[in-house]
């Protein structure tokens, strides 16, 4: 199996299990309906573990553009392979989302709330605030990448690493996921959001593209910081790229905060 196919299949599996548990918990007349956040976080954790077990030997099982870019920035992955990996991840995410749509076919009509339907596919903020939401995704992905690299430095029994990474996803979801739904992966959000936009889902409503940049930019920045901080602090190999990413992160957060302020001011003027 080629690395491209490995990333495509692995990311599709990730979304089948991950978006699948969101559908089971949130769609009407599912036997799993209303089973809660812990079930969702466990579903996503197991989704990652299964996907890594399936394709790790073929592609390294990045399954996440933020991780791919982070490894390339740290010098642990060739930049020439980054576009192909990201393309495979996004395509796999779309495929996985389509399979979930087909699996839950009769449940879309039974569910009235368009926001619930979008939530099966894509993330969204519990409290809309561009800067805060962006920061949540940065922190979540920083922890993800830093911890993946730290886990990889340890010796476990053969075949145990993917399971440990799966529990890392559960931990992030339980501790940090309540703010934005913890995309921590641009392909995980963009691919299914695109599928939601294209699929004929009854009463689906908006795909909320105005928010879609947050789970792309936030994870890319957070993942880059995670890998560069790990290299500098854990391995004692600081890189000038770390300062560049820190500056970019600060600039993007400042821009998001200013944009929020302008939006709020405009809204206030309209209310007068």
PDB file of C-alpha atoms in Angstrom, residues 21-245:
ATOM      1  CA  UNK A  21     -20.320   8.287  17.133  1.00  0.00           C
ATOM      2  CA  UNK A  22     -21.466  11.922  16.818  1.00  0.00           C
ATOM      3  CA  UNK A  23     -24.335  10.760  14.615  1.00  0.00           C
ATOM      4  CA  UNK A  24     -25.275   7.938  16.963  1.00  0.00           C
ATOM      5  CA  UNK A  25     -25.356  10.194  20.007  1.00  0.00           C
ATOM      6  CA  UNK A  26     -27.115  13.178  18.420  1.00  0.00           C
ATOM      7  CA  UNK A  27     -29.516  11.987  15.721  1.00  0.00           C
ATOM      8  CA  UNK A  28     -33.095  11.177  16.631  1.00  0.00           C
ATOM      9  CA  UNK A  29     -34.247   7.555  16.938  1.00  0.00           C
ATOM     10  CA  UNK A  30     -30.706   6.240  17.222  1.00  0.00           C
ATOM     11  CA  UNK A  31     -30.343   3.680  20.000  1.00  0.00           C
ATOM     12  CA  UNK A  32     -27.300   5.664  21.172  1.00  0.00           C
ATOM     13  CA  UNK A  33     -29.182   8.984  21.309  1.00  0.00           C
ATOM     14  CA  UNK A  34     -28.331  11.256  24.234  1.00  0.00           C
ATOM     15  CA  UNK A  35     -25.578   8.985  25.555  1.00  0.00           C
ATOM     16  CA  UNK A  36     -23.369  12.022  26.087  1.00  0.00           C
ATOM     17  CA  UNK A  37     -19.976  13.635  25.792  1.00  0.00           C
ATOM     18  CA  UNK A  38     -18.002  10.788  27.353  1.00  0.00           C
ATOM     19  CA  UNK A  39     -19.286   8.401  24.696  1.00  0.00           C
ATOM     20  CA  UNK A  40     -18.268  10.873  21.976  1.00  0.00           C
ATOM     21  CA  UNK A  41     -14.758  11.323  23.383  1.00  0.00           C
ATOM     22  CA  UNK A  42     -14.308   7.562  23.739  1.00  0.00           C
ATOM     23  CA  UNK A  43     -15.550   7.067  20.181  1.00  0.00           C
ATOM     24  CA  UNK A  44     -13.033   9.548  18.788  1.00  0.00           C
ATOM     25  CA  UNK A  45     -10.209   8.068  20.850  1.00  0.00           C
ATOM     26  CA  UNK A  46     -10.925   4.562  19.587  1.00  0.00           C
ATOM     27  CA  UNK A  47     -11.321   5.957  16.070  1.00  0.00           C
ATOM     28  CA  UNK A  48      -7.762   7.279  16.163  1.00  0.00           C
ATOM     29  CA  UNK A  49      -6.397   4.050  17.641  1.00  0.00           C
ATOM     30  CA  UNK A  50      -8.064   1.847  15.008  1.00  0.00           C
ATOM     31  CA  UNK A  51      -6.971   4.110  12.152  1.00  0.00           C
ATOM     32  CA  UNK A  52      -3.360   4.131  13.361  1.00  0.00           C
ATOM     33  CA  UNK A  53      -3.350   0.352  13.770  1.00  0.00           C
ATOM     34  CA  UNK A  54      -4.721   0.013  10.237  1.00  0.00           C
ATOM     35  CA  UNK A  55      -2.278   2.179   8.299  1.00  0.00           C
ATOM     36  CA  UNK A  56       0.608   3.105  10.585  1.00  0.00           C
ATOM     37  CA  UNK A  57       2.981   0.686   8.904  1.00  0.00           C
ATOM     38  CA  UNK A  58       2.253   2.158   5.468  1.00  0.00           C
ATOM     39  CA  UNK A  59       2.190   5.939   5.979  1.00  0.00           C
ATOM     40  CA  UNK A  60       3.068   6.599   9.602  1.00  0.00           C
ATOM     41  CA  UNK A  61      -0.627   7.362  10.163  1.00  0.00           C
ATOM     42  CA  UNK A  62      -0.462  11.135  10.375  1.00  0.00           C
ATOM     43  CA  UNK A  63      -4.188  11.402   9.497  1.00  0.00           C
ATOM     44  CA  UNK A  64      -3.956  15.120  10.253  1.00  0.00           C
ATOM     45  CA  UNK A  65      -2.463  17.994   8.212  1.00  0.00           C
ATOM     46  CA  UNK A  66      -1.454  19.743  11.445  1.00  0.00           C
ATOM     47  CA  UNK A  67       0.715  16.772  12.413  1.00  0.00           C
ATOM     48  CA  UNK A  68       2.150  16.450   8.900  1.00  0.00           C
ATOM     49  CA  UNK A  69       3.135  20.136   8.776  1.00  0.00           C
ATOM     50  CA  UNK A  70       4.436  20.005  12.359  1.00  0.00           C
ATOM     51  CA  UNK A  71       6.729  17.080  11.573  1.00  0.00           C
ATOM     52  CA  UNK A  72       7.969  18.800   8.416  1.00  0.00           C
ATOM     53  CA  UNK A  73       8.743  22.003  10.360  1.00  0.00           C
ATOM     54  CA  UNK A  74      10.716  19.965  12.894  1.00  0.00           C
ATOM     55  CA  UNK A  75      12.714  18.343  10.086  1.00  0.00           C
ATOM     56  CA  UNK A  76      11.236  14.891  10.690  1.00  0.00           C
ATOM     57  CA  UNK A  77       9.220  14.656   7.464  1.00  0.00           C
ATOM     58  CA  UNK A  78      10.096  15.739   3.906  1.00  0.00           C
ATOM     59  CA  UNK A  79       8.307  18.872   2.708  1.00  0.00           C
ATOM     60  CA  UNK A  80       7.940  17.382  -0.768  1.00  0.00           C
ATOM     61  CA  UNK A  81       5.525  14.776   0.647  1.00  0.00           C
ATOM     62  CA  UNK A  82       3.371  17.257   2.576  1.00  0.00           C
ATOM     63  CA  UNK A  83       0.932  18.207  -0.256  1.00  0.00           C
ATOM     64  CA  UNK A  84       0.226  14.573  -1.127  1.00  0.00           C
ATOM     65  CA  UNK A  85      -0.394  13.650   2.497  1.00  0.00           C
ATOM     66  CA  UNK A  86      -2.768  16.571   3.019  1.00  0.00           C
ATOM     67  CA  UNK A  87      -4.666  15.792  -0.178  1.00  0.00           C
ATOM     68  CA  UNK A  88      -5.081  12.164   0.926  1.00  0.00           C
ATOM     69  CA  UNK A  89      -6.242  13.217   4.401  1.00  0.00           C
ATOM     70  CA  UNK A  90      -8.876  15.645   3.100  1.00  0.00           C
ATOM     71  CA  UNK A  91     -10.151  13.190   0.489  1.00  0.00           C
ATOM     72  CA  UNK A  92     -10.300  10.413   3.074  1.00  0.00           C
ATOM     73  CA  UNK A  93     -12.220  12.671   5.448  1.00  0.00           C
ATOM     74  CA  UNK A  94     -14.792  13.447   2.755  1.00  0.00           C
ATOM     75  CA  UNK A  95     -15.172   9.753   1.962  1.00  0.00           C
ATOM     76  CA  UNK A  96     -15.623   8.861   5.616  1.00  0.00           C
ATOM     77  CA  UNK A  97     -18.284  11.546   6.035  1.00  0.00           C
ATOM     78  CA  UNK A  98     -20.211  10.286   3.014  1.00  0.00           C
ATOM     79  CA  UNK A  99     -20.207   6.773   4.466  1.00  0.00           C
ATOM     80  CA  UNK A 100     -21.591   8.088   7.775  1.00  0.00           C
ATOM     81  CA  UNK A 101     -24.291   9.978   5.864  1.00  0.00           C
ATOM     82  CA  UNK A 102     -25.315   6.778   4.077  1.00  0.00           C
ATOM     83  CA  UNK A 103     -25.199   4.681   7.237  1.00  0.00           C
ATOM     84  CA  UNK A 104     -27.598   7.004   9.079  1.00  0.00           C
ATOM     85  CA  UNK A 105     -29.747   7.696   5.998  1.00  0.00           C
ATOM     86  CA  UNK A 106     -33.244   7.519   7.605  1.00  0.00           C
ATOM     87  CA  UNK A 107     -32.211   9.445  10.709  1.00  0.00           C
ATOM     88  CA  UNK A 108     -31.630  12.773   8.951  1.00  0.00           C
ATOM     89  CA  UNK A 109     -35.343  13.203   8.259  1.00  0.00           C
ATOM     90  CA  UNK A 110     -36.180  12.270  11.836  1.00  0.00           C
ATOM     91  CA  UNK A 111     -33.912  15.008  13.217  1.00  0.00           C
ATOM     92  CA  UNK A 112     -35.288  18.559  13.024  1.00  0.00           C
ATOM     93  CA  UNK A 113     -32.388  20.683  14.280  1.00  0.00           C
ATOM     94  CA  UNK A 114     -30.028  21.671  11.419  1.00  0.00           C
ATOM     95  CA  UNK A 115     -27.323  22.534  13.947  1.00  0.00           C
ATOM     96  CA  UNK A 116     -27.359  18.977  15.243  1.00  0.00           C
ATOM     97  CA  UNK A 117     -26.952  17.679  11.697  1.00  0.00           C
ATOM     98  CA  UNK A 118     -23.977  19.952  11.059  1.00  0.00           C
ATOM     99  CA  UNK A 119     -22.482  18.866  14.395  1.00  0.00           C
ATOM    100  CA  UNK A 120     -22.272  15.296  13.134  1.00  0.00           C
ATOM    101  CA  UNK A 121     -19.863  16.474  10.446  1.00  0.00           C
ATOM    102  CA  UNK A 122     -18.046  19.561  11.693  1.00  0.00           C
ATOM    103  CA  UNK A 123     -17.093  21.372  14.868  1.00  0.00           C
ATOM    104  CA  UNK A 124     -18.433  24.642  16.234  1.00  0.00           C
ATOM    105  CA  UNK A 125     -17.925  26.872  19.264  1.00  0.00           C
ATOM    106  CA  UNK A 126     -19.943  26.514  22.440  1.00  0.00           C
ATOM    107  CA  UNK A 127     -19.487  30.275  22.912  1.00  0.00           C
ATOM    108  CA  UNK A 128     -18.743  32.067  19.608  1.00  0.00           C
ATOM    109  CA  UNK A 129     -15.623  34.205  20.038  1.00  0.00           C
ATOM    110  CA  UNK A 130     -13.084  34.068  17.229  1.00  0.00           C
ATOM    111  CA  UNK A 131      -9.964  34.738  19.296  1.00  0.00           C
ATOM    112  CA  UNK A 132     -10.969  32.448  22.163  1.00  0.00           C
ATOM    113  CA  UNK A 133     -12.095  29.683  19.813  1.00  0.00           C
ATOM    114  CA  UNK A 134      -8.847  29.955  17.868  1.00  0.00           C
ATOM    115  CA  UNK A 135      -6.844  29.803  21.099  1.00  0.00           C
ATOM    116  CA  UNK A 136      -8.727  26.662  22.164  1.00  0.00           C
ATOM    117  CA  UNK A 137      -7.805  24.909  18.922  1.00  0.00           C
ATOM    118  CA  UNK A 138      -4.194  26.088  19.219  1.00  0.00           C
ATOM    119  CA  UNK A 139      -3.892  24.754  22.777  1.00  0.00           C
ATOM    120  CA  UNK A 140      -5.605  21.458  21.985  1.00  0.00           C
ATOM    121  CA  UNK A 141      -3.403  20.757  18.988  1.00  0.00           C
ATOM    122  CA  UNK A 142      -0.264  21.923  20.801  1.00  0.00           C
ATOM    123  CA  UNK A 143      -0.978  19.321  23.485  1.00  0.00           C
ATOM    124  CA  UNK A 144      -1.789  16.699  20.844  1.00  0.00           C
ATOM    125  CA  UNK A 145       1.461  17.030  18.900  1.00  0.00           C
ATOM    126  CA  UNK A 146       3.693  17.546  21.932  1.00  0.00           C
ATOM    127  CA  UNK A 147       2.208  14.472  23.608  1.00  0.00           C
ATOM    128  CA  UNK A 148       2.390  12.311  20.451  1.00  0.00           C
ATOM    129  CA  UNK A 149       6.095  13.078  20.165  1.00  0.00           C
ATOM    130  CA  UNK A 150       6.613  12.400  23.874  1.00  0.00           C
ATOM    131  CA  UNK A 151       4.713   9.112  23.657  1.00  0.00           C
ATOM    132  CA  UNK A 152       6.803   8.092  20.650  1.00  0.00           C
ATOM    133  CA  UNK A 153       9.986   8.562  22.691  1.00  0.00           C
ATOM    134  CA  UNK A 154       8.894   5.872  25.158  1.00  0.00           C
ATOM    135  CA  UNK A 155       9.237   2.120  24.816  1.00  0.00           C
ATOM    136  CA  UNK A 156       5.945   0.252  25.054  1.00  0.00           C
ATOM    137  CA  UNK A 157       5.043  -3.342  24.382  1.00  0.00           C
ATOM    138  CA  UNK A 158       4.812  -4.020  20.649  1.00  0.00           C
ATOM    139  CA  UNK A 159       1.654  -2.586  19.152  1.00  0.00           C
ATOM    140  CA  UNK A 160       0.629  -0.562  22.213  1.00  0.00           C
ATOM    141  CA  UNK A 161       1.498   2.951  20.952  1.00  0.00           C
ATOM    142  CA  UNK A 162      -1.699   3.487  18.881  1.00  0.00           C
ATOM    143  CA  UNK A 163      -3.814   2.537  21.883  1.00  0.00           C
ATOM    144  CA  UNK A 164      -1.967   5.059  24.073  1.00  0.00           C
ATOM    145  CA  UNK A 165      -2.464   7.763  21.419  1.00  0.00           C
ATOM    146  CA  UNK A 166      -6.170   6.902  21.387  1.00  0.00           C
ATOM    147  CA  UNK A 167      -6.355   7.587  25.110  1.00  0.00           C
ATOM    148  CA  UNK A 168      -4.555  10.877  24.503  1.00  0.00           C
ATOM    149  CA  UNK A 169      -7.440  11.877  22.205  1.00  0.00           C
ATOM    150  CA  UNK A 170      -9.919  10.912  24.929  1.00  0.00           C
ATOM    151  CA  UNK A 171      -8.010  13.019  27.463  1.00  0.00           C
ATOM    152  CA  UNK A 172      -7.964  16.050  25.156  1.00  0.00           C
ATOM    153  CA  UNK A 173     -11.668  15.668  24.474  1.00  0.00           C
ATOM    154  CA  UNK A 174     -12.585  15.387  28.151  1.00  0.00           C
ATOM    155  CA  UNK A 175     -10.354  18.226  29.354  1.00  0.00           C
ATOM    156  CA  UNK A 176     -10.149  20.663  26.434  1.00  0.00           C
ATOM    157  CA  UNK A 177     -12.882  19.680  23.990  1.00  0.00           C
ATOM    158  CA  UNK A 178     -15.868  21.403  25.556  1.00  0.00           C
ATOM    159  CA  UNK A 179     -15.110  24.806  24.060  1.00  0.00           C
ATOM    160  CA  UNK A 180     -14.989  24.105  20.317  1.00  0.00           C
ATOM    161  CA  UNK A 181     -15.561  20.377  19.928  1.00  0.00           C
ATOM    162  CA  UNK A 182     -11.765  19.874  19.591  1.00  0.00           C
ATOM    163  CA  UNK A 183     -11.229  19.583  15.862  1.00  0.00           C
ATOM    164  CA  UNK A 184      -7.420  19.575  16.427  1.00  0.00           C
ATOM    165  CA  UNK A 185      -7.205  18.428  12.807  1.00  0.00           C
ATOM    166  CA  UNK A 186      -7.977  20.560   9.714  1.00  0.00           C
ATOM    167  CA  UNK A 187      -8.921  17.555   7.559  1.00  0.00           C
ATOM    168  CA  UNK A 188     -11.252  16.190  10.240  1.00  0.00           C
ATOM    169  CA  UNK A 189     -13.274  19.413  10.109  1.00  0.00           C
ATOM    170  CA  UNK A 190     -12.925  20.635   6.524  1.00  0.00           C
ATOM    171  CA  UNK A 191     -13.555  17.310   4.763  1.00  0.00           C
ATOM    172  CA  UNK A 192     -16.816  16.479   6.574  1.00  0.00           C
ATOM    173  CA  UNK A 193     -17.937  20.120   6.430  1.00  0.00           C
ATOM    174  CA  UNK A 194     -17.494  19.995   2.660  1.00  0.00           C
ATOM    175  CA  UNK A 195     -19.450  16.733   2.555  1.00  0.00           C
ATOM    176  CA  UNK A 196     -22.231  18.370   4.583  1.00  0.00           C
ATOM    177  CA  UNK A 197     -22.299  21.247   2.086  1.00  0.00           C
ATOM    178  CA  UNK A 198     -22.517  18.912  -0.939  1.00  0.00           C
ATOM    179  CA  UNK A 199     -24.746  16.086   0.318  1.00  0.00           C
ATOM    180  CA  UNK A 200     -28.563  16.201  -0.027  1.00  0.00           C
ATOM    181  CA  UNK A 201     -29.226  16.077   3.721  1.00  0.00           C
ATOM    182  CA  UNK A 202     -32.881  16.907   4.479  1.00  0.00           C
ATOM    183  CA  UNK A 203     -33.237  20.222   6.334  1.00  0.00           C
ATOM    184  CA  UNK A 204     -29.503  20.572   6.813  1.00  0.00           C
ATOM    185  CA  UNK A 205     -29.195  24.368   6.928  1.00  0.00           C
ATOM    186  CA  UNK A 206     -25.906  26.259   6.710  1.00  0.00           C
ATOM    187  CA  UNK A 207     -22.464  24.623   6.737  1.00  0.00           C
ATOM    188  CA  UNK A 208     -21.173  27.615   8.778  1.00  0.00           C
ATOM    189  CA  UNK A 209     -18.249  28.446   6.500  1.00  0.00           C
ATOM    190  CA  UNK A 210     -17.643  31.677   8.410  1.00  0.00           C
ATOM    191  CA  UNK A 211     -16.251  29.576  11.273  1.00  0.00           C
ATOM    192  CA  UNK A 212     -14.432  27.000   9.116  1.00  0.00           C
ATOM    193  CA  UNK A 213     -11.101  28.867   9.154  1.00  0.00           C
ATOM    194  CA  UNK A 214     -10.732  28.414  12.941  1.00  0.00           C
ATOM    195  CA  UNK A 215     -10.353  24.601  12.920  1.00  0.00           C
ATOM    196  CA  UNK A 216      -7.868  24.955  10.047  1.00  0.00           C
ATOM    197  CA  UNK A 217      -5.645  27.806  11.228  1.00  0.00           C
ATOM    198  CA  UNK A 218      -5.752  26.947  14.942  1.00  0.00           C
ATOM    199  CA  UNK A 219      -4.560  23.337  14.585  1.00  0.00           C
ATOM    200  CA  UNK A 220      -1.846  24.281  12.070  1.00  0.00           C
ATOM    201  CA  UNK A 221      -0.427  26.875  14.469  1.00  0.00           C
ATOM    202  CA  UNK A 222      -0.834  24.691  17.555  1.00  0.00           C
ATOM    203  CA  UNK A 223       0.718  21.662  15.895  1.00  0.00           C
ATOM    204  CA  UNK A 224       3.693  23.676  14.673  1.00  0.00           C
ATOM    205  CA  UNK A 225       4.240  25.053  18.173  1.00  0.00           C
ATOM    206  CA  UNK A 226       3.930  21.585  19.680  1.00  0.00           C
ATOM    207  CA  UNK A 227       6.631  20.055  17.496  1.00  0.00           C
ATOM    208  CA  UNK A 228       9.036  22.992  17.763  1.00  0.00           C
ATOM    209  CA  UNK A 229       8.645  23.305  21.547  1.00  0.00           C
ATOM    210  CA  UNK A 230       9.211  19.554  21.919  1.00  0.00           C
ATOM    211  CA  UNK A 231      12.354  19.789  19.840  1.00  0.00           C
ATOM    212  CA  UNK A 232      13.635  22.797  21.798  1.00  0.00           C
ATOM    213  CA  UNK A 233      12.714  21.733  25.337  1.00  0.00           C
ATOM    214  CA  UNK A 234      12.784  17.932  25.300  1.00  0.00           C
ATOM    215  CA  UNK A 235      15.584  17.399  22.792  1.00  0.00           C
ATOM    216  CA  UNK A 236      17.575  20.567  23.417  1.00  0.00           C
ATOM    217  CA  UNK A 237      17.515  21.538  19.738  1.00  0.00           C
ATOM    218  CA  UNK A 238      15.957  25.012  19.505  1.00  0.00           C
ATOM    219  CA  UNK A 239      15.032  26.311  16.088  1.00  0.00           C
ATOM    220  CA  UNK A 240      14.595  29.838  14.802  1.00  0.00           C
ATOM    221  CA  UNK A 241      11.324  28.642  13.285  1.00  0.00           C
ATOM    222  CA  UNK A 242       9.844  28.538  16.794  1.00  0.00           C
ATOM    223  CA  UNK A 243      10.076  32.319  17.114  1.00  0.00           C
ATOM    224  CA  UNK A 244       8.531  32.773  13.689  1.00  0.00           C
ATOM    225  CA  UNK A 245       5.575  30.525  14.563  1.00  0.00           C
TER     226      UNK A 245
END
